[in-house]
PDB file of N, CA and C in Angstrom:
ATOM      1  N   MET A   1       0.845  -1.178   0.000  1.00 60.00           N
ATOM      2  CA  MET A   1       0.000   0.000   0.000  1.00 60.00           C
ATOM      3  C   MET A   1       0.889   1.240   0.000  1.00 60.00           C
ATOM      4  N   PRO A   2       0.601   2.199  -0.874  1.00 72.00           N
ATOM      5  CA  PRO A   2       1.444   3.399  -0.950  1.00 72.00           C
ATOM      6  C   PRO A   2       1.313   4.262   0.307  1.00 72.00           C
ATOM      7  N   ILE A   3       2.380   4.954   0.604  1.00 86.00           N
ATOM      8  CA  ILE A   3       2.353   5.886   1.735  1.00 86.00           C
ATOM      9  C   ILE A   3       1.638   7.151   1.284  1.00 86.00           C
ATOM     10  N   LEU A   4       0.676   7.571   2.078  1.00 83.00           N
ATOM     11  CA  LEU A   4      -0.115   8.754   1.745  1.00 83.00           C
ATOM     12  C   LEU A   4       0.530  10.006   2.319  1.00 83.00           C
ATOM     13  N   SER A   5       0.434  11.085   1.571  1.00 88.00           N
ATOM     14  CA  SER A   5       0.903  12.378   2.069  1.00 88.00           C
ATOM     15  C   SER A   5      -0.120  12.901   3.086  1.00 88.00           C
ATOM     16  N   ASP A   6       0.255  13.922   3.814  1.00 92.00           N
ATOM     17  CA  ASP A   6      -0.681  14.539   4.766  1.00 92.00           C
ATOM     18  C   ASP A   6      -1.927  15.033   4.050  1.00 92.00           C
ATOM     19  N   LYS A   7      -1.731  15.593   2.860  1.00 90.00           N
ATOM     20  CA  LYS A   7      -2.856  16.098   2.073  1.00 90.00           C
ATOM     21  C   LYS A   7      -3.816  14.962   1.717  1.00 90.00           C
ATOM     22  N   GLU A   8      -3.264  13.848   1.257  1.00 91.00           N
ATOM     23  CA  GLU A   8      -4.100  12.706   0.881  1.00 91.00           C
ATOM     24  C   GLU A   8      -4.822  12.110   2.089  1.00 91.00           C
ATOM     25  N   ARG A   9      -4.140  12.038   3.234  1.00 94.00           N
ATOM     26  CA  ARG A   9      -4.789  11.532   4.458  1.00 94.00           C
ATOM     27  C   ARG A   9      -5.958  12.429   4.852  1.00 94.00           C
ATOM     28  N   LEU A  10      -5.744  13.740   4.758  1.00 95.00           N
ATOM     29  CA  LEU A  10      -6.795  14.685   5.105  1.00 95.00           C
ATOM     30  C   LEU A  10      -7.988  14.542   4.151  1.00 95.00           C
ATOM     31  N   LEU A  11      -7.705  14.393   2.864  1.00 94.00           N
ATOM     32  CA  LEU A  11      -8.783  14.185   1.888  1.00 94.00           C
ATOM     33  C   LEU A  11      -9.556  12.904   2.178  1.00 94.00           C
ATOM     34  N   ARG A  12      -8.870  11.856   2.566  1.00 95.00           N
ATOM     35  CA  ARG A  12      -9.549  10.588   2.898  1.00 95.00           C
ATOM     36  C   ARG A  12     -10.453  10.754   4.115  1.00 95.00           C
ATOM     37  N   LYS A  13     -10.008  11.511   5.104  1.00 97.00           N
ATOM     38  CA  LYS A  13     -10.855  11.761   6.280  1.00 97.00           C
ATOM     39  C   LYS A  13     -12.102  12.542   5.887  1.00 97.00           C
ATOM     40  N   ILE A  14     -11.935  13.524   4.996  1.00 97.00           N
ATOM     41  CA  ILE A  14     -13.074  14.308   4.512  1.00 97.00           C
ATOM     42  C   ILE A  14     -14.035  13.397   3.754  1.00 97.00           C
ATOM     43  N   GLN A  15     -13.505  12.516   2.925  1.00 96.00           N
ATOM     44  CA  GLN A  15     -14.341  11.586   2.182  1.00 96.00           C
ATOM     45  C   GLN A  15     -15.095  10.647   3.118  1.00 96.00           C
ATOM     46  N   ALA A  16     -14.445  10.175   4.168  1.00 98.00           N
ATOM     47  CA  ALA A  16     -15.101   9.283   5.131  1.00 98.00           C
ATOM     48  C   ALA A  16     -16.254  10.006   5.829  1.00 98.00           C
ATOM     49  N   CYS A  17     -16.034  11.254   6.218  1.00 98.00           N
ATOM     50  CA  CYS A  17     -17.105  12.036   6.847  1.00 98.00           C
ATOM     51  C   CYS A  17     -18.246  12.273   5.866  1.00 98.00           C
ATOM     52  N   SER A  18     -17.915  12.549   4.622  1.00 97.00           N
ATOM     53  CA  SER A  18     -18.947  12.758   3.602  1.00 97.00           C
ATOM     54  C   SER A  18     -19.782  11.505   3.426  1.00 97.00           C
ATOM     55  N   PHE A  19     -19.136  10.351   3.401  1.00 98.00           N
ATOM     56  CA  PHE A  19     -19.856   9.085   3.284  1.00 98.00           C
ATOM     57  C   PHE A  19     -20.780   8.885   4.487  1.00 98.00           C
ATOM     58  N   ALA A  20     -20.259   9.140   5.687  1.00 98.00           N
ATOM     59  CA  ALA A  20     -21.065   8.979   6.899  1.00 98.00           C
ATOM     60  C   ALA A  20     -22.288   9.902   6.863  1.00 98.00           C
ATOM     61  N   LEU A  21     -22.110  11.114   6.355  1.00 97.00           N
ATOM     62  CA  LEU A  21     -23.236  12.050   6.266  1.00 97.00           C
ATOM     63  C   LEU A  21     -24.301  11.571   5.282  1.00 97.00           C
ATOM     64  N   VAL A  22     -23.885  11.021   4.153  1.00 97.00           N
ATOM     65  CA  VAL A  22     -24.853  10.503   3.174  1.00 97.00           C
ATOM     66  C   VAL A  22     -25.618   9.331   3.784  1.00 97.00           C
ATOM     67  N   GLU A  23     -24.908   8.437   4.446  1.00 98.00           N
ATOM     68  CA  GLU A  23     -25.566   7.289   5.075  1.00 98.00           C
ATOM     69  C   GLU A  23     -26.525   7.736   6.175  1.00 98.00           C
ATOM     70  N   ALA A  24     -26.098   8.705   6.979  1.00 97.00           N
ATOM     71  CA  ALA A  24     -26.977   9.221   8.039  1.00 97.00           C
ATOM     72  C   ALA A  24     -28.197   9.899   7.425  1.00 97.00           C
ATOM     73  N   ASN A  25     -27.996  10.613   6.333  1.00 97.00           N
ATOM     74  CA  ASN A  25     -29.103  11.256   5.623  1.00 97.00           C
ATOM     75  C   ASN A  25     -30.141  10.214   5.201  1.00 97.00           C
ATOM     76  N   LEU A  26     -29.684   9.133   4.617  1.00 97.00           N
ATOM     77  CA  LEU A  26     -30.597   8.072   4.180  1.00 97.00           C
ATOM     78  C   LEU A  26     -31.345   7.469   5.360  1.00 97.00           C
ATOM     79  N   TYR A  27     -30.649   7.240   6.456  1.00 97.00           N
ATOM     80  CA  TYR A  27     -31.282   6.694   7.657  1.00 97.00           C
ATOM     81  C   TYR A  27     -32.317   7.672   8.211  1.00 97.00           C
ATOM     82  N   LEU A  28     -31.927   8.940   8.309  1.00 97.00           N
ATOM     83  CA  LEU A  28     -32.831   9.943   8.892  1.00 97.00           C
ATOM     84  C   LEU A  28     -34.044  10.212   8.009  1.00 97.00           C
ATOM     85  N   ASP A  29     -33.944   9.939   6.718  1.00 96.00           N
ATOM     86  CA  ASP A  29     -35.117  10.083   5.851  1.00 96.00           C
ATOM     87  C   ASP A  29     -36.251   9.179   6.309  1.00 96.00           C
ATOM     88  N   SER A  30     -35.914   8.025   6.857  1.00 96.00           N
ATOM     89  CA  SER A  30     -36.956   7.102   7.322  1.00 96.00           C
ATOM     90  C   SER A  30     -37.098   7.072   8.843  1.00 96.00           C
ATOM     91  N   HIS A  31     -36.199   7.730   9.552  1.00 97.00           N
ATOM     92  CA  HIS A  31     -36.237   7.794  11.022  1.00 97.00           C
ATOM     93  C   HIS A  31     -35.958   9.237  11.472  1.00 97.00           C
ATOM     94  N   PRO A  32     -36.801  10.191  11.098  1.00 95.00           N
ATOM     95  CA  PRO A  32     -36.492  11.612  11.292  1.00 95.00           C
ATOM     96  C   PRO A  32     -36.412  12.090  12.740  1.00 95.00           C
ATOM     97  N   THR A  33     -36.901  11.309  13.676  1.00 96.00           N
ATOM     98  CA  THR A  33     -36.856  11.747  15.078  1.00 96.00           C
ATOM     99  C   THR A  33     -35.866  10.941  15.920  1.00 96.00           C
ATOM    100  N   CYS A  34     -35.064  10.111  15.278  1.00 97.00           N
ATOM    101  CA  CYS A  34     -34.102   9.286  16.012  1.00 97.00           C
ATOM    102  C   CYS A  34     -32.991  10.174  16.575  1.00 97.00           C
ATOM    103  N   ARG A  35     -32.938  10.253  17.884  1.00 97.00           N
ATOM    104  CA  ARG A  35     -31.932  11.123  18.528  1.00 97.00           C
ATOM    105  C   ARG A  35     -30.509  10.653  18.260  1.00 97.00           C
ATOM    106  N   GLU A  36     -30.310   9.354  18.266  1.00 98.00           N
ATOM    107  CA  GLU A  36     -28.965   8.833  18.002  1.00 98.00           C
ATOM    108  C   GLU A  36     -28.539   9.137  16.566  1.00 98.00           C
ATOM    109  N   GLY A  37     -29.468   8.994  15.633  1.00 97.00           N
ATOM    110  CA  GLY A  37     -29.170   9.302  14.241  1.00 97.00           C
ATOM    111  C   GLY A  37     -28.870  10.777  14.047  1.00 97.00           C
ATOM    112  N   LEU A  38     -29.647  11.625  14.705  1.00 97.00           N
ATOM    113  CA  LEU A  38     -29.420  13.072  14.617  1.00 97.00           C
ATOM    114  C   LEU A  38     -28.075  13.453  15.232  1.00 97.00           C
ATOM    115  N   ALA A  39     -27.732  12.816  16.360  1.00 98.00           N
ATOM    116  CA  ALA A  39     -26.441  13.091  17.003  1.00 98.00           C
ATOM    117  C   ALA A  39     -25.289  12.618  16.117  1.00 98.00           C
ATOM    118  N   TYR A  40     -25.464  11.459  15.495  1.00 98.00           N
ATOM    119  CA  TYR A  40     -24.446  10.921  14.579  1.00 98.00           C
ATOM    120  C   TYR A  40     -24.221  11.883  13.416  1.00 98.00           C
ATOM    121  N   PHE A  41     -25.312  12.365  12.836  1.00 97.00           N
ATOM    122  CA  PHE A  41     -25.220  13.312  11.728  1.00 97.00           C
ATOM    123  C   PHE A  41     -24.517  14.595  12.172  1.00 97.00           C
ATOM    124  N   ALA A  42     -24.919  15.136  13.313  1.00 98.00           N
ATOM    125  CA  ALA A  42     -24.329  16.382  13.815  1.00 98.00           C
ATOM    126  C   ALA A  42     -22.831  16.218  14.070  1.00 98.00           C
ATOM    127  N   HIS A  43     -22.453  15.080  14.636  1.00 98.00           N
ATOM    128  CA  HIS A  43     -21.037  14.821  14.922  1.00 98.00           C
ATOM    129  C   HIS A  43     -20.215  14.810  13.635  1.00 98.00           C
ATOM    130  N   HIS A  44     -20.676  14.075  12.644  1.00 98.00           N
ATOM    131  CA  HIS A  44     -19.921  13.962  11.401  1.00 98.00           C
ATOM    132  C   HIS A  44     -19.958  15.253  10.585  1.00 98.00           C
ATOM    133  N   LYS A  45     -21.030  15.998  10.699  1.00 97.00           N
ATOM    134  CA  LYS A  45     -21.104  17.295  10.019  1.00 97.00           C
ATOM    135  C   LYS A  45     -20.066  18.254  10.608  1.00 97.00           C
ATOM    136  N   ALA A  46     -19.996  18.312  11.937  1.00 98.00           N
ATOM    137  CA  ALA A  46     -19.018  19.189  12.599  1.00 98.00           C
ATOM    138  C   ALA A  46     -17.594  18.744  12.276  1.00 98.00           C
ATOM    139  N   GLU A  47     -17.361  17.439  12.274  1.00 98.00           N
ATOM    140  CA  GLU A  47     -16.026  16.912  11.963  1.00 98.00           C
ATOM    141  C   GLU A  47     -15.627  17.259  10.529  1.00 98.00           C
ATOM    142  N   LYS A  48     -16.555  17.103   9.588  1.00 97.00           N
ATOM    143  CA  LYS A  48     -16.251  17.429   8.197  1.00 97.00           C
ATOM    144  C   LYS A  48     -15.959  18.919   8.045  1.00 97.00           C
ATOM    145  N   GLU A  49     -16.746  19.769   8.682  1.00 96.00           N
ATOM    146  CA  GLU A  49     -16.514  21.215   8.599  1.00 96.00           C
ATOM    147  C   GLU A  49     -15.131  21.570   9.131  1.00 96.00           C
ATOM    148  N   LYS A  50     -14.719  20.928  10.233  1.00 98.00           N
ATOM    149  CA  LYS A  50     -13.396  21.165  10.816  1.00 98.00           C
ATOM    150  C   LYS A  50     -12.296  20.708   9.846  1.00 98.00           C
ATOM    151  N   LEU A  51     -12.460  19.531   9.267  1.00 97.00           N
ATOM    152  CA  LEU A  51     -11.463  18.997   8.343  1.00 97.00           C
ATOM    153  C   LEU A  51     -11.367  19.824   7.064  1.00 97.00           C
ATOM    154  N   VAL A  52     -12.507  20.269   6.544  1.00 95.00           N
ATOM    155  CA  VAL A  52     -12.506  21.101   5.337  1.00 95.00           C
ATOM    156  C   VAL A  52     -11.826  22.439   5.624  1.00 95.00           C
ATOM    157  N   ALA A  53     -12.078  23.022   6.783  1.00 94.00           N
ATOM    158  CA  ALA A  53     -11.419  24.278   7.149  1.00 94.00           C
ATOM    159  C   ALA A  53      -9.907  24.074   7.238  1.00 94.00           C
ATOM    160  N   GLU A  54      -9.489  22.948   7.812  1.00 96.00           N
ATOM    161  CA  GLU A  54      -8.056  22.642   7.893  1.00 96.00           C
ATOM    162  C   GLU A  54      -7.462  22.472   6.500  1.00 96.00           C
ATOM    163  N   TYR A  55      -8.163  21.768   5.625  1.00 93.00           N
ATOM    164  CA  TYR A  55      -7.683  21.579   4.255  1.00 93.00           C
ATOM    165  C   TYR A  55      -7.564  22.929   3.550  1.00 93.00           C
ATOM    166  N   ASN A  56      -8.592  23.762   3.660  1.00 89.00           N
ATOM    167  CA  ASN A  56      -8.573  25.076   3.009  1.00 89.00           C
ATOM    168  C   ASN A  56      -7.408  25.927   3.493  1.00 89.00           C
ATOM    169  N   GLU A  57      -7.126  25.856   4.760  1.00 89.00           N
ATOM    170  CA  GLU A  57      -6.023  26.644   5.328  1.00 89.00           C
ATOM    171  C   GLU A  57      -4.669  26.147   4.826  1.00 89.00           C
ATOM    172  N   LYS A  58      -4.502  24.824   4.757  1.00 90.00           N
ATOM    173  CA  LYS A  58      -3.208  24.254   4.382  1.00 90.00           C
ATOM    174  C   LYS A  58      -2.977  24.201   2.875  1.00 90.00           C
ATOM    175  N   TYR A  59      -4.039  23.880   2.116  1.00 87.00           N
ATOM    176  CA  TYR A  59      -3.845  23.562   0.703  1.00 87.00           C
ATOM    177  C   TYR A  59      -4.665  24.404  -0.263  1.00 87.00           C
ATOM    178  N   GLY A  60      -5.466  25.309   0.229  1.00 83.00           N
ATOM    179  CA  GLY A  60      -6.318  26.107  -0.642  1.00 83.00           C
ATOM    180  C   GLY A  60      -7.740  25.559  -0.668  1.00 83.00           C
ATOM    181  N   PRO A  61      -8.626  26.231  -1.371  1.00 83.00           N
ATOM    182  CA  PRO A  61     -10.029  25.826  -1.362  1.00 83.00           C
ATOM    183  C   PRO A  61     -10.245  24.441  -1.969  1.00 83.00           C
ATOM    184  N   LEU A  62     -11.081  23.670  -1.305  1.00 83.00           N
ATOM    185  CA  LEU A  62     -11.419  22.331  -1.771  1.00 83.00           C
ATOM    186  C   LEU A  62     -12.471  22.373  -2.875  1.00 83.00           C
ATOM    187  N   THR A  63     -13.337  23.354  -2.807  1.00 79.00           N
ATOM    188  CA  THR A  63     -14.341  23.582  -3.853  1.00 79.00           C
ATOM    189  C   THR A  63     -14.354  25.069  -4.186  1.00 79.00           C
ATOM    190  N   ILE A  64     -14.933  25.420  -5.323  1.00 75.00           N
ATOM    191  CA  ILE A  64     -14.930  26.828  -5.721  1.00 75.00           C
ATOM    192  C   ILE A  64     -15.719  27.698  -4.751  1.00 75.00           C
ATOM    193  N   SER A  65     -16.724  27.142  -4.107  1.00 74.00           N
ATOM    194  CA  SER A  65     -17.528  27.948  -3.179  1.00 74.00           C
ATOM    195  C   SER A  65     -16.764  28.280  -1.901  1.00 74.00           C
ATOM    196  N   GLN A  66     -15.615  27.665  -1.689  1.00 75.00           N
ATOM    197  CA  GLN A  66     -14.810  27.948  -0.500  1.00 75.00           C
ATOM    198  C   GLN A  66     -13.712  28.965  -0.761  1.00 75.00           C
ATOM    199  N   ASN A  67     -13.702  29.546  -1.931  1.00 70.00           N
ATOM    200  CA  ASN A  67     -12.738  30.608  -2.220  1.00 70.00           C
ATOM    201  C   ASN A  67     -13.192  31.865  -1.472  1.00 70.00           C
ATOM    202  N   ASP A  68     -12.452  32.247  -0.441  1.00 67.00           N
ATOM    203  CA  ASP A  68     -12.858  33.366   0.415  1.00 67.00           C
ATOM    204  C   ASP A  68     -12.118  34.662   0.141  1.00 67.00           C
ATOM    205  N   SER A  69     -11.101  34.624  -0.669  1.00 66.00           N
ATOM    206  CA  SER A  69     -10.291  35.807  -0.889  1.00 66.00           C
ATOM    207  C   SER A  69     -11.002  36.790  -1.822  1.00 66.00           C
ATOM    208  N   SER A  70     -11.012  38.052  -1.424  1.00 69.00           N
ATOM    209  CA  SER A  70     -11.573  39.084  -2.296  1.00 69.00           C
ATOM    210  C   SER A  70     -10.466  39.749  -3.124  1.00 69.00           C
ATOM    211  N   LYS A  71      -9.212  39.352  -2.874  1.00 70.00           N
ATOM    212  CA  LYS A  71      -8.076  39.940  -3.568  1.00 70.00           C
ATOM    213  C   LYS A  71      -7.550  39.068  -4.704  1.00 70.00           C
ATOM    214  N   LYS A  72      -7.841  37.756  -4.637  1.00 70.00           N
ATOM    215  CA  LYS A  72      -7.262  36.842  -5.618  1.00 70.00           C
ATOM    216  C   LYS A  72      -8.140  35.598  -5.733  1.00 70.00           C
ATOM    217  N   TRP A  73      -8.321  35.100  -6.950  1.00 71.00           N
ATOM    218  CA  TRP A  73      -9.088  33.891  -7.190  1.00 71.00           C
ATOM    219  C   TRP A  73      -8.180  32.695  -6.891  1.00 71.00           C
ATOM    220  N   GLU A  74      -8.243  32.207  -5.645  1.00 69.00           N
ATOM    221  CA  GLU A  74      -7.341  31.179  -5.136  1.00 69.00           C
ATOM    222  C   GLU A  74      -7.528  29.824  -5.802  1.00 69.00           C
ATOM    223  N   TRP A  75      -8.692  29.577  -6.348  1.00 66.00           N
ATOM    224  CA  TRP A  75      -9.008  28.261  -6.914  1.00 66.00           C
ATOM    225  C   TRP A  75      -7.984  27.820  -7.956  1.00 66.00           C
ATOM    226  N   VAL A  76      -7.455  28.746  -8.739  1.00 71.00           N
ATOM    227  CA  VAL A  76      -6.527  28.364  -9.805  1.00 71.00           C
ATOM    228  C   VAL A  76      -5.056  28.521  -9.426  1.00 71.00           C
ATOM    229  N   THR A  77      -4.767  28.962  -8.220  1.00 71.00           N
ATOM    230  CA  THR A  77      -3.372  29.172  -7.835  1.00 71.00           C
ATOM    231  C   THR A  77      -2.776  27.992  -7.082  1.00 71.00           C
ATOM    232  N   THR A  78      -3.585  27.014  -6.732  1.00 69.00           N
ATOM    233  CA  THR A  78      -3.098  25.820  -6.052  1.00 69.00           C
ATOM    234  C   THR A  78      -3.488  24.601  -6.885  1.00 69.00           C
ATOM    235  N   PRO A  79      -2.801  23.467  -6.679  1.00 72.00           N
ATOM    236  CA  PRO A  79      -3.211  22.263  -7.409  1.00 72.00           C
ATOM    237  C   PRO A  79      -4.655  21.903  -7.041  1.00 72.00           C
ATOM    238  N   PHE A  80      -5.396  21.429  -8.011  1.00 69.00           N
ATOM    239  CA  PHE A  80      -6.762  20.996  -7.722  1.00 69.00           C
ATOM    240  C   PHE A  80      -6.738  19.801  -6.784  1.00 69.00           C
ATOM    241  N   PRO A  81      -7.781  19.614  -5.972  1.00 67.00           N
ATOM    242  CA  PRO A  81      -7.765  18.528  -4.972  1.00 67.00           C
ATOM    243  C   PRO A  81      -7.476  17.157  -5.564  1.00 67.00           C
ATOM    244  N   TRP A  82      -7.862  16.906  -6.786  1.00 67.00           N
ATOM    245  CA  TRP A  82      -7.655  15.581  -7.371  1.00 67.00           C
ATOM    246  C   TRP A  82      -6.296  15.433  -8.042  1.00 67.00           C
ATOM    247  N   GLU A  83      -5.529  16.507  -8.111  1.00 69.00           N
ATOM    248  CA  GLU A  83      -4.202  16.439  -8.718  1.00 69.00           C
ATOM    249  C   GLU A  83      -3.180  15.991  -7.682  1.00 69.00           C
ATOM    250  N   ARG A  84      -2.261  15.169  -8.128  1.00 60.00           N
ATOM    251  CA  ARG A  84      -1.187  14.750  -7.232  1.00 60.00           C
ATOM    252  C   ARG A  84      -0.210  15.912  -7.069  1.00 60.00           C
ATOM    253  N   SER A  85       0.274  16.058  -5.871  1.00 56.00           N
ATOM    254  CA  SER A  85       1.260  17.100  -5.635  1.00 56.00           C
ATOM    255  C   SER A  85       2.571  16.441  -5.217  1.00 56.00           C
ATOM    256  N   VAL A  86       3.618  17.192  -5.239  1.00 51.00           N
ATOM    257  CA  VAL A  86       4.923  16.689  -4.854  1.00 51.00           C
ATOM    258  C   VAL A  86       5.190  17.168  -3.434  1.00 51.00           C
ATOM    259  N   ASP A  87       4.571  16.497  -2.455  1.00 48.00           N
ATOM    260  CA  ASP A  87       4.733  16.893  -1.038  1.00 48.00           C
ATOM    261  C   ASP A  87       5.994  16.325  -0.467  1.00 48.00           C
TER     262      ASP A  87
END
């Protein structure tokens, strides 16, 4: 198994949280008042937001909607998330 860079590890954590949120969404569609399901969703949502903020700070915006700079269009100044970098 290849050794992952810090960037790749962070992306994998974001992907895992995204998967958990989709699964929780599907569960909550049929169990909308389940407190455990709602807590699970809230936990993974907060974790994903934290991880995405960390990614944006270290590597630039993960999506175009996360470009926060009013001075420069950051989306094109860093490698795209799916591009391999030389870390």
